[in-house]
Amino acid sequence: MSTFHKTDEPVTLRFEAAGLRWLTVGAGGAPVVEILAEGEGWMDLVHLPAAEPTAQAAAALGRGLARTHAAGAPSLGCSPPGWRGEVPRSSGPMPLHEHDADGPFTRWGEFYAEYQLRPYVPRALANGSIDDDGARVLERVADRLAAGDLDHDQPALVGDGAARLHGDLWGGNVVWTQRDGAVEAVLIDPAAHGGHAETDLAALALFGVDRLPDILAGYEEVSPLAAGWQERVGLHQLTMLVMHAVIFGGHYGPRTVEVARRYGG
């Protein structure tokens, strides 16, 4: 079996490996790259030779992702099993609490505001990618989130609980590959946690992914999205946008603020 040898900071790879194991939910879930071996600062993964995406493979990914989300999480903002402490990210530490903890949040908006938006505002302000006015716009959205003004239902299969998220599901973390004579989409490089399923779907749309309409059709085939989800795509993209503003600066800061203005009330 061909392998891909990956090296990185040990803590980063340990978090990735914890997420990959948690996302591997078995038959029916979204395919996840297999870990063959690992050690301090390295991990061997199954090599995924590239293949051309197909409508069938995309729809199958959507159905699998819906079932992965529905596998659930103990609480909003929880980490994968066995993980302790903050998550190392290039945008700075991402706060998560332990997998088996109840967590401090009873509603999605609280979690999204306090874990996935507010921590990054001062960092983006400090690197100059947003100005004071932009910071106020983002804080206003965070206030509305925390107050519950922007809460909404999970997809049907997830129900009232937290979804089991990939957490960094941009198009580059979906690998189209050939397996057993058929094309399949396999997930790599997660930042897995408990959250709202629409956040993963919005991430897919942010920078583009092959055959997104087919992915969404497959998803809704087994787990219909709550009404109005199209109007919430930008809201769920804010966390990835503000992280990019922190990491890369440039146009990501103004773009983050522009999207946030839609939800500031």
mmCIF file of C-alpha atoms in Angstrom:
data_model
loop_
_atom_site.group_PDB
_atom_site.id
_atom_site.type_symbol
_atom_site.label_atom_id
_atom_site.label_comp_id
_atom_site.label_asym_id
_atom_site.label_seq_id
_atom_site.Cartn_x
_atom_site.Cartn_y
_atom_site.Cartn_z
ATOM 1 C CA MET A 1 0.000 0.000 0.000
ATOM 2 C CA SER A 2 1.357 3.396 -1.008
ATOM 3 C CA THR A 3 1.802 5.862 1.855
ATOM 4 C CA PHE A 4 2.019 9.621 2.351
ATOM 5 C CA HIS A 5 4.556 10.614 5.026
ATOM 6 C CA LYS A 6 3.517 13.806 6.791
ATOM 7 C CA THR A 7 5.615 15.828 9.235
ATOM 8 C CA ASP A 8 4.623 18.785 11.400
ATOM 9 C CA GLU A 9 4.732 20.036 14.965
ATOM 10 C CA PRO A 10 3.947 17.051 17.223
ATOM 11 C CA VAL A 11 0.993 18.745 18.944
ATOM 12 C CA THR A 12 -0.520 19.680 15.567
ATOM 13 C CA LEU A 13 -0.317 16.124 14.278
ATOM 14 C CA ARG A 14 -1.727 14.685 17.500
ATOM 15 C CA PHE A 15 -4.769 16.928 17.157
ATOM 16 C CA GLU A 16 -5.178 16.009 13.496
ATOM 17 C CA ALA A 17 -4.951 12.306 14.283
ATOM 18 C CA ALA A 18 -7.536 12.624 17.068
ATOM 19 C CA GLY A 19 -9.877 14.307 14.626
ATOM 20 C CA LEU A 20 -9.373 11.731 11.891
ATOM 21 C CA ARG A 21 -10.212 8.908 14.290
ATOM 22 C CA TRP A 22 -13.325 10.683 15.568
ATOM 23 C CA LEU A 23 -14.562 11.414 12.054
ATOM 24 C CA THR A 24 -14.197 7.770 11.052
ATOM 25 C CA VAL A 25 -17.750 6.780 11.925
ATOM 26 C CA GLY A 26 -17.977 3.587 9.885
ATOM 27 C CA ALA A 27 -20.333 2.511 7.109
ATOM 28 C CA GLY A 28 -22.342 5.366 5.683
ATOM 29 C CA GLY A 29 -20.154 8.208 6.958
ATOM 30 C CA ALA A 30 -17.914 10.411 4.843
ATOM 31 C CA PRO A 31 -14.673 8.606 3.922
ATOM 32 C CA VAL A 32 -11.674 9.762 5.963
ATOM 33 C CA VAL A 33 -8.006 9.194 5.129
ATOM 34 C CA GLU A 34 -6.605 6.227 7.036
ATOM 35 C CA ILE A 35 -3.705 6.550 9.486
ATOM 36 C CA LEU A 36 -1.202 3.724 8.946
ATOM 37 C CA ALA A 37 1.392 4.684 11.551
ATOM 38 C CA GLU A 38 2.400 7.689 13.625
ATOM 39 C CA GLY A 39 5.090 8.963 15.921
ATOM 40 C CA GLU A 40 6.432 12.162 17.433
ATOM 41 C CA GLY A 41 6.156 14.769 14.693
ATOM 42 C CA TRP A 42 5.217 12.390 11.879
ATOM 43 C CA MET A 43 2.273 10.401 10.543
ATOM 44 C CA ASP A 44 1.935 7.924 7.670
ATOM 45 C CA LEU A 45 -1.377 8.148 5.824
ATOM 46 C CA VAL A 46 -2.771 6.135 2.951
ATOM 47 C CA HIS A 47 -1.719 7.797 -0.297
ATOM 48 C CA LEU A 48 -4.706 9.092 -2.266
ATOM 49 C CA PRO A 49 -4.000 9.205 -6.022
ATOM 50 C CA ALA A 50 -5.959 11.976 -7.715
ATOM 51 C CA ALA A 51 -9.047 11.220 -9.781
ATOM 52 C CA GLU A 52 -11.589 13.292 -11.682
ATOM 53 C CA PRO A 53 -14.654 14.189 -9.568
ATOM 54 C CA THR A 54 -17.980 12.729 -10.647
ATOM 55 C CA ALA A 55 -21.548 13.658 -9.818
ATOM 56 C CA GLN A 56 -22.046 10.259 -8.197
ATOM 57 C CA ALA A 57 -18.995 10.614 -5.960
ATOM 58 C CA ALA A 58 -20.033 14.138 -4.959
ATOM 59 C CA ALA A 59 -23.550 13.082 -4.024
ATOM 60 C CA ALA A 60 -22.122 10.168 -2.049
ATOM 61 C CA LEU A 61 -19.870 12.608 -0.180
ATOM 62 C CA GLY A 62 -22.900 14.740 0.681
ATOM 63 C CA ARG A 63 -24.812 11.755 2.026
ATOM 64 C CA GLY A 64 -21.775 10.575 3.989
ATOM 65 C CA LEU A 65 -21.088 14.012 5.428
ATOM 66 C CA ALA A 66 -24.694 14.261 6.601
ATOM 67 C CA ARG A 67 -24.278 10.987 8.485
ATOM 68 C CA THR A 68 -20.927 12.046 9.936
ATOM 69 C CA HIS A 69 -22.531 15.237 11.238
ATOM 70 C CA ALA A 70 -25.398 13.212 12.645
ATOM 71 C CA ALA A 71 -22.967 10.978 14.568
ATOM 72 C CA GLY A 72 -22.963 13.947 16.897
ATOM 73 C CA ALA A 73 -20.781 15.453 19.597
ATOM 74 C CA PRO A 74 -21.254 15.702 23.375
ATOM 75 C CA SER A 75 -21.429 19.497 23.278
ATOM 76 C CA LEU A 76 -20.900 22.592 21.170
ATOM 77 C CA GLY A 77 -17.205 23.433 21.139
ATOM 78 C CA CYS A 78 -15.949 20.078 22.355
ATOM 79 C CA SER A 79 -12.700 18.608 21.059
ATOM 80 C CA PRO A 80 -12.189 15.066 19.716
ATOM 81 C CA PRO A 81 -11.958 12.291 22.330
ATOM 82 C CA GLY A 82 -8.728 12.322 24.287
ATOM 83 C CA TRP A 83 -7.734 15.878 23.440
ATOM 84 C CA ARG A 84 -6.953 18.324 26.227
ATOM 85 C CA GLY A 85 -6.290 22.044 25.976
ATOM 86 C CA GLU A 86 -6.361 24.615 23.199
ATOM 87 C CA VAL A 87 -5.948 23.696 19.559
ATOM 88 C CA PRO A 88 -2.768 24.862 17.819
ATOM 89 C CA ARG A 89 -3.621 26.790 14.641
ATOM 90 C CA SER A 90 -1.656 29.185 12.486
ATOM 91 C CA SER A 91 -4.309 31.803 13.333
ATOM 92 C CA GLY A 92 -3.493 31.368 17.024
ATOM 93 C CA PRO A 93 -4.872 28.951 19.630
ATOM 94 C CA MET A 94 -8.458 27.891 18.957
ATOM 95 C CA PRO A 95 -10.393 27.417 22.200
ATOM 96 C CA LEU A 96 -12.151 24.082 22.657
ATOM 97 C CA HIS A 97 -13.174 22.241 25.796
ATOM 98 C CA GLU A 98 -12.721 18.565 26.586
ATOM 99 C CA HIS A 99 -14.704 16.015 24.651
ATOM 100 C CA ASP A 100 -16.654 14.614 27.589
ATOM 101 C CA ALA A 101 -17.429 17.982 29.187
ATOM 102 C CA ASP A 102 -20.884 19.520 29.102
ATOM 103 C CA GLY A 103 -19.341 22.781 27.960
ATOM 104 C CA PRO A 104 -20.369 26.344 28.739
ATOM 105 C CA PHE A 105 -22.832 26.768 25.865
ATOM 106 C CA THR A 106 -26.508 25.879 25.573
ATOM 107 C CA ARG A 107 -26.980 27.566 22.193
ATOM 108 C CA TRP A 108 -25.008 27.605 18.960
ATOM 109 C CA GLY A 109 -24.760 31.398 18.775
ATOM 110 C CA GLU A 110 -23.000 31.587 22.139
ATOM 111 C CA PHE A 111 -20.429 29.006 21.074
ATOM 112 C CA TYR A 112 -19.845 30.604 17.686
ATOM 113 C CA ALA A 113 -19.411 34.066 19.183
ATOM 114 C CA GLU A 114 -17.094 33.111 22.042
ATOM 115 C CA TYR A 115 -15.013 30.330 20.473
ATOM 116 C CA GLN A 116 -15.027 31.051 16.751
ATOM 117 C CA LEU A 117 -15.339 34.791 16.306
ATOM 118 C CA ARG A 118 -14.349 36.983 19.266
ATOM 119 C CA PRO A 119 -10.891 35.419 19.874
ATOM 120 C CA TYR A 120 -9.751 36.412 16.381
ATOM 121 C CA VAL A 121 -10.991 40.013 16.304
ATOM 122 C CA PRO A 122 -8.123 41.487 18.373
ATOM 123 C CA ARG A 123 -5.604 39.415 16.414
ATOM 124 C CA ALA A 124 -6.925 40.754 13.095
ATOM 125 C CA LEU A 125 -6.936 44.258 14.555
ATOM 126 C CA ALA A 126 -3.355 43.849 15.746
ATOM 127 C CA ASN A 127 -2.030 42.812 12.323
ATOM 128 C CA GLY A 128 -3.850 45.680 10.606
ATOM 129 C CA SER A 129 -6.133 43.548 8.451
ATOM 130 C CA ILE A 130 -9.175 45.216 10.037
ATOM 131 C CA ASP A 131 -9.526 48.671 11.579
ATOM 132 C CA ASP A 132 -11.453 49.838 14.642
ATOM 133 C CA ASP A 133 -14.674 50.198 12.656
ATOM 134 C CA GLY A 134 -14.296 46.671 11.293
ATOM 135 C CA ALA A 135 -13.689 45.347 14.791
ATOM 136 C CA ARG A 136 -16.905 47.020 15.965
ATOM 137 C CA VAL A 137 -18.840 45.387 13.126
ATOM 138 C CA LEU A 138 -17.523 41.945 14.093
ATOM 139 C CA GLU A 139 -18.200 42.514 17.782
ATOM 140 C CA ARG A 140 -21.755 43.594 16.944
ATOM 141 C CA VAL A 141 -22.316 40.318 15.086
ATOM 142 C CA ALA A 142 -20.796 38.432 18.043
ATOM 143 C CA ASP A 143 -23.199 40.238 20.394
ATOM 144 C CA ARG A 144 -26.179 39.231 18.235
ATOM 145 C CA LEU A 145 -24.931 35.648 18.133
ATOM 146 C CA ALA A 146 -24.451 35.517 21.890
ATOM 147 C CA ALA A 147 -27.943 36.950 22.443
ATOM 148 C CA GLY A 148 -29.500 34.200 20.305
ATOM 149 C CA ASP A 149 -30.691 36.507 17.529
ATOM 150 C CA LEU A 150 -29.056 34.360 14.839
ATOM 151 C CA ASP A 151 -29.697 30.860 16.190
ATOM 152 C CA HIS A 152 -31.236 28.294 13.834
ATOM 153 C CA ASP A 153 -31.901 24.566 13.641
ATOM 154 C CA GLN A 154 -29.406 21.890 12.712
ATOM 155 C CA PRO A 155 -30.094 19.674 9.654
ATOM 156 C CA ALA A 156 -32.743 17.028 10.153
ATOM 157 C CA LEU A 157 -30.490 14.060 10.988
ATOM 158 C CA VAL A 158 -28.508 16.026 13.580
ATOM 159 C CA GLY A 159 -31.610 17.084 15.495
ATOM 160 C CA ASP A 160 -31.214 19.131 18.666
ATOM 161 C CA GLY A 161 -27.629 18.209 19.523
ATOM 162 C CA ALA A 162 -24.212 19.290 18.281
ATOM 163 C CA ALA A 163 -22.920 18.032 14.939
ATOM 164 C CA ARG A 164 -19.610 16.222 14.561
ATOM 165 C CA LEU A 165 -17.679 18.626 12.320
ATOM 166 C CA HIS A 166 -14.599 18.275 10.161
ATOM 167 C CA GLY A 167 -13.973 21.884 11.143
ATOM 168 C CA ASP A 168 -11.718 22.961 8.253
ATOM 169 C CA LEU A 169 -13.675 21.711 5.266
ATOM 170 C CA TRP A 170 -12.469 23.923 2.452
ATOM 171 C CA GLY A 171 -12.138 22.331 -0.970
ATOM 172 C CA GLY A 172 -8.452 21.502 -0.548
ATOM 173 C CA ASN A 173 -9.317 19.111 2.264
ATOM 174 C CA VAL A 174 -11.545 17.040 -0.013
ATOM 175 C CA VAL A 175 -9.418 14.645 -2.086
ATOM 176 C CA TRP A 176 -11.025 12.995 -5.100
ATOM 177 C CA THR A 177 -9.392 9.618 -5.507
ATOM 178 C CA GLN A 178 -9.817 6.191 -7.051
ATOM 179 C CA ARG A 179 -10.736 3.355 -4.721
ATOM 180 C CA ASP A 180 -11.842 -0.150 -5.708
ATOM 181 C CA GLY A 181 -12.463 0.989 -9.265
ATOM 182 C CA ALA A 182 -14.689 3.921 -8.369
ATOM 183 C CA VAL A 183 -14.124 7.604 -7.710
ATOM 184 C CA GLU A 184 -14.513 8.614 -4.074
ATOM 185 C CA ALA A 185 -14.109 11.840 -2.104
ATOM 186 C CA VAL A 186 -11.953 11.438 1.016
ATOM 187 C CA LEU A 187 -11.571 13.973 3.829
ATOM 188 C CA ILE A 188 -8.154 15.022 5.141
ATOM 189 C CA ASP A 189 -6.651 17.589 7.586
ATOM 190 C CA PRO A 190 -9.534 18.183 10.026
ATOM 191 C CA ALA A 191 -9.887 20.589 12.924
ATOM 192 C CA ALA A 192 -12.665 18.437 14.316
ATOM 193 C CA HIS A 193 -15.057 19.664 17.015
ATOM 194 C CA GLY A 194 -18.710 19.840 17.958
ATOM 195 C CA GLY A 195 -20.632 22.600 16.206
ATOM 196 C CA HIS A 196 -23.293 23.422 13.632
ATOM 197 C CA ALA A 197 -23.368 21.327 10.477
ATOM 198 C CA GLU A 198 -23.937 24.359 8.248
ATOM 199 C CA THR A 199 -20.419 25.578 9.124
ATOM 200 C CA ASP A 200 -18.811 22.658 7.270
ATOM 201 C CA LEU A 201 -21.072 23.176 4.273
ATOM 202 C CA ALA A 202 -20.371 26.909 4.208
ATOM 203 C CA ALA A 203 -16.630 26.204 4.299
ATOM 204 C CA LEU A 204 -16.977 24.037 1.193
ATOM 205 C CA ALA A 205 -18.537 27.001 -0.607
ATOM 206 C CA LEU A 206 -16.018 29.629 0.523
ATOM 207 C CA PHE A 207 -13.060 28.916 -1.763
ATOM 208 C CA GLY A 208 -14.789 26.523 -4.127
ATOM 209 C CA VAL A 209 -15.024 22.752 -4.253
ATOM 210 C CA ASP A 210 -15.739 20.557 -7.239
ATOM 211 C CA ARG A 211 -19.401 19.650 -7.764
ATOM 212 C CA LEU A 212 -20.772 21.535 -4.766
ATOM 213 C CA PRO A 213 -24.391 21.391 -6.049
ATOM 214 C CA ASP A 214 -24.129 17.596 -6.217
ATOM 215 C CA ILE A 215 -22.645 17.456 -2.704
ATOM 216 C CA LEU A 216 -25.480 19.579 -1.329
ATOM 217 C CA ALA A 217 -28.102 17.536 -3.185
ATOM 218 C CA GLY A 218 -26.725 14.337 -1.675
ATOM 219 C CA TYR A 219 -26.686 15.931 1.771
ATOM 220 C CA GLU A 220 -30.290 17.093 1.590
ATOM 221 C CA GLU A 221 -31.363 13.717 0.222
ATOM 222 C CA VAL A 222 -30.754 12.206 3.657
ATOM 223 C CA SER A 223 -30.711 15.243 5.979
ATOM 224 C CA PRO A 224 -32.668 18.315 4.817
ATOM 225 C CA LEU A 225 -31.234 21.657 5.883
ATOM 226 C CA ALA A 226 -33.248 24.117 7.951
ATOM 227 C CA ALA A 227 -35.182 26.748 6.015
ATOM 228 C CA GLY A 228 -33.180 29.811 5.051
ATOM 229 C CA TRP A 229 -29.801 28.097 5.036
ATOM 230 C CA GLN A 230 -28.750 29.922 1.857
ATOM 231 C CA GLU A 231 -28.971 33.273 3.671
ATOM 232 C CA ARG A 232 -26.757 31.949 6.489
ATOM 233 C CA VAL A 233 -23.821 30.771 4.364
ATOM 234 C CA GLY A 234 -21.886 33.988 4.961
ATOM 235 C CA LEU A 235 -22.536 33.850 8.690
ATOM 236 C CA HIS A 236 -21.042 30.377 8.905
ATOM 237 C CA GLN A 237 -18.078 31.468 6.762
ATOM 238 C CA LEU A 238 -17.120 34.254 9.159
ATOM 239 C CA THR A 239 -14.926 32.065 11.343
ATOM 240 C CA MET A 240 -12.811 30.879 8.416
ATOM 241 C CA LEU A 241 -12.676 34.385 6.950
ATOM 242 C CA VAL A 242 -11.499 36.023 10.168
ATOM 243 C CA MET A 243 -8.891 33.289 10.668
ATOM 244 C CA HIS A 244 -7.573 34.014 7.172
ATOM 245 C CA ALA A 245 -7.476 37.714 8.030
ATOM 246 C CA VAL A 246 -5.278 36.850 11.010
ATOM 247 C CA ILE A 247 -2.979 34.548 9.030
ATOM 248 C CA PHE A 248 -2.724 36.287 5.671
ATOM 249 C CA GLY A 249 -4.049 39.817 6.154
ATOM 250 C CA GLY A 250 -4.528 41.513 2.797
ATOM 251 C CA HIS A 251 -8.028 41.489 1.346
ATOM 252 C CA TYR A 252 -9.290 38.946 3.888
ATOM 253 C CA GLY A 253 -9.840 41.637 6.517
ATOM 254 C CA PRO A 254 -12.129 43.856 4.401
ATOM 255 C CA ARG A 255 -13.904 40.779 3.051
ATOM 256 C CA THR A 256 -14.579 39.526 6.595
ATOM 257 C CA VAL A 257 -16.045 42.881 7.597
ATOM 258 C CA GLU A 258 -18.111 43.100 4.409
ATOM 259 C CA VAL A 259 -19.704 39.713 5.092
ATOM 260 C CA ALA A 260 -20.207 40.508 8.773
ATOM 261 C CA ARG A 261 -22.179 43.666 7.946
ATOM 262 C CA ARG A 262 -24.977 41.482 6.538
ATOM 263 C CA TYR A 263 -25.584 40.016 10.001
ATOM 264 C CA GLY A 264 -24.925 42.989 12.257
ATOM 265 C CA GLY A 265 -28.545 44.109 12.429
#
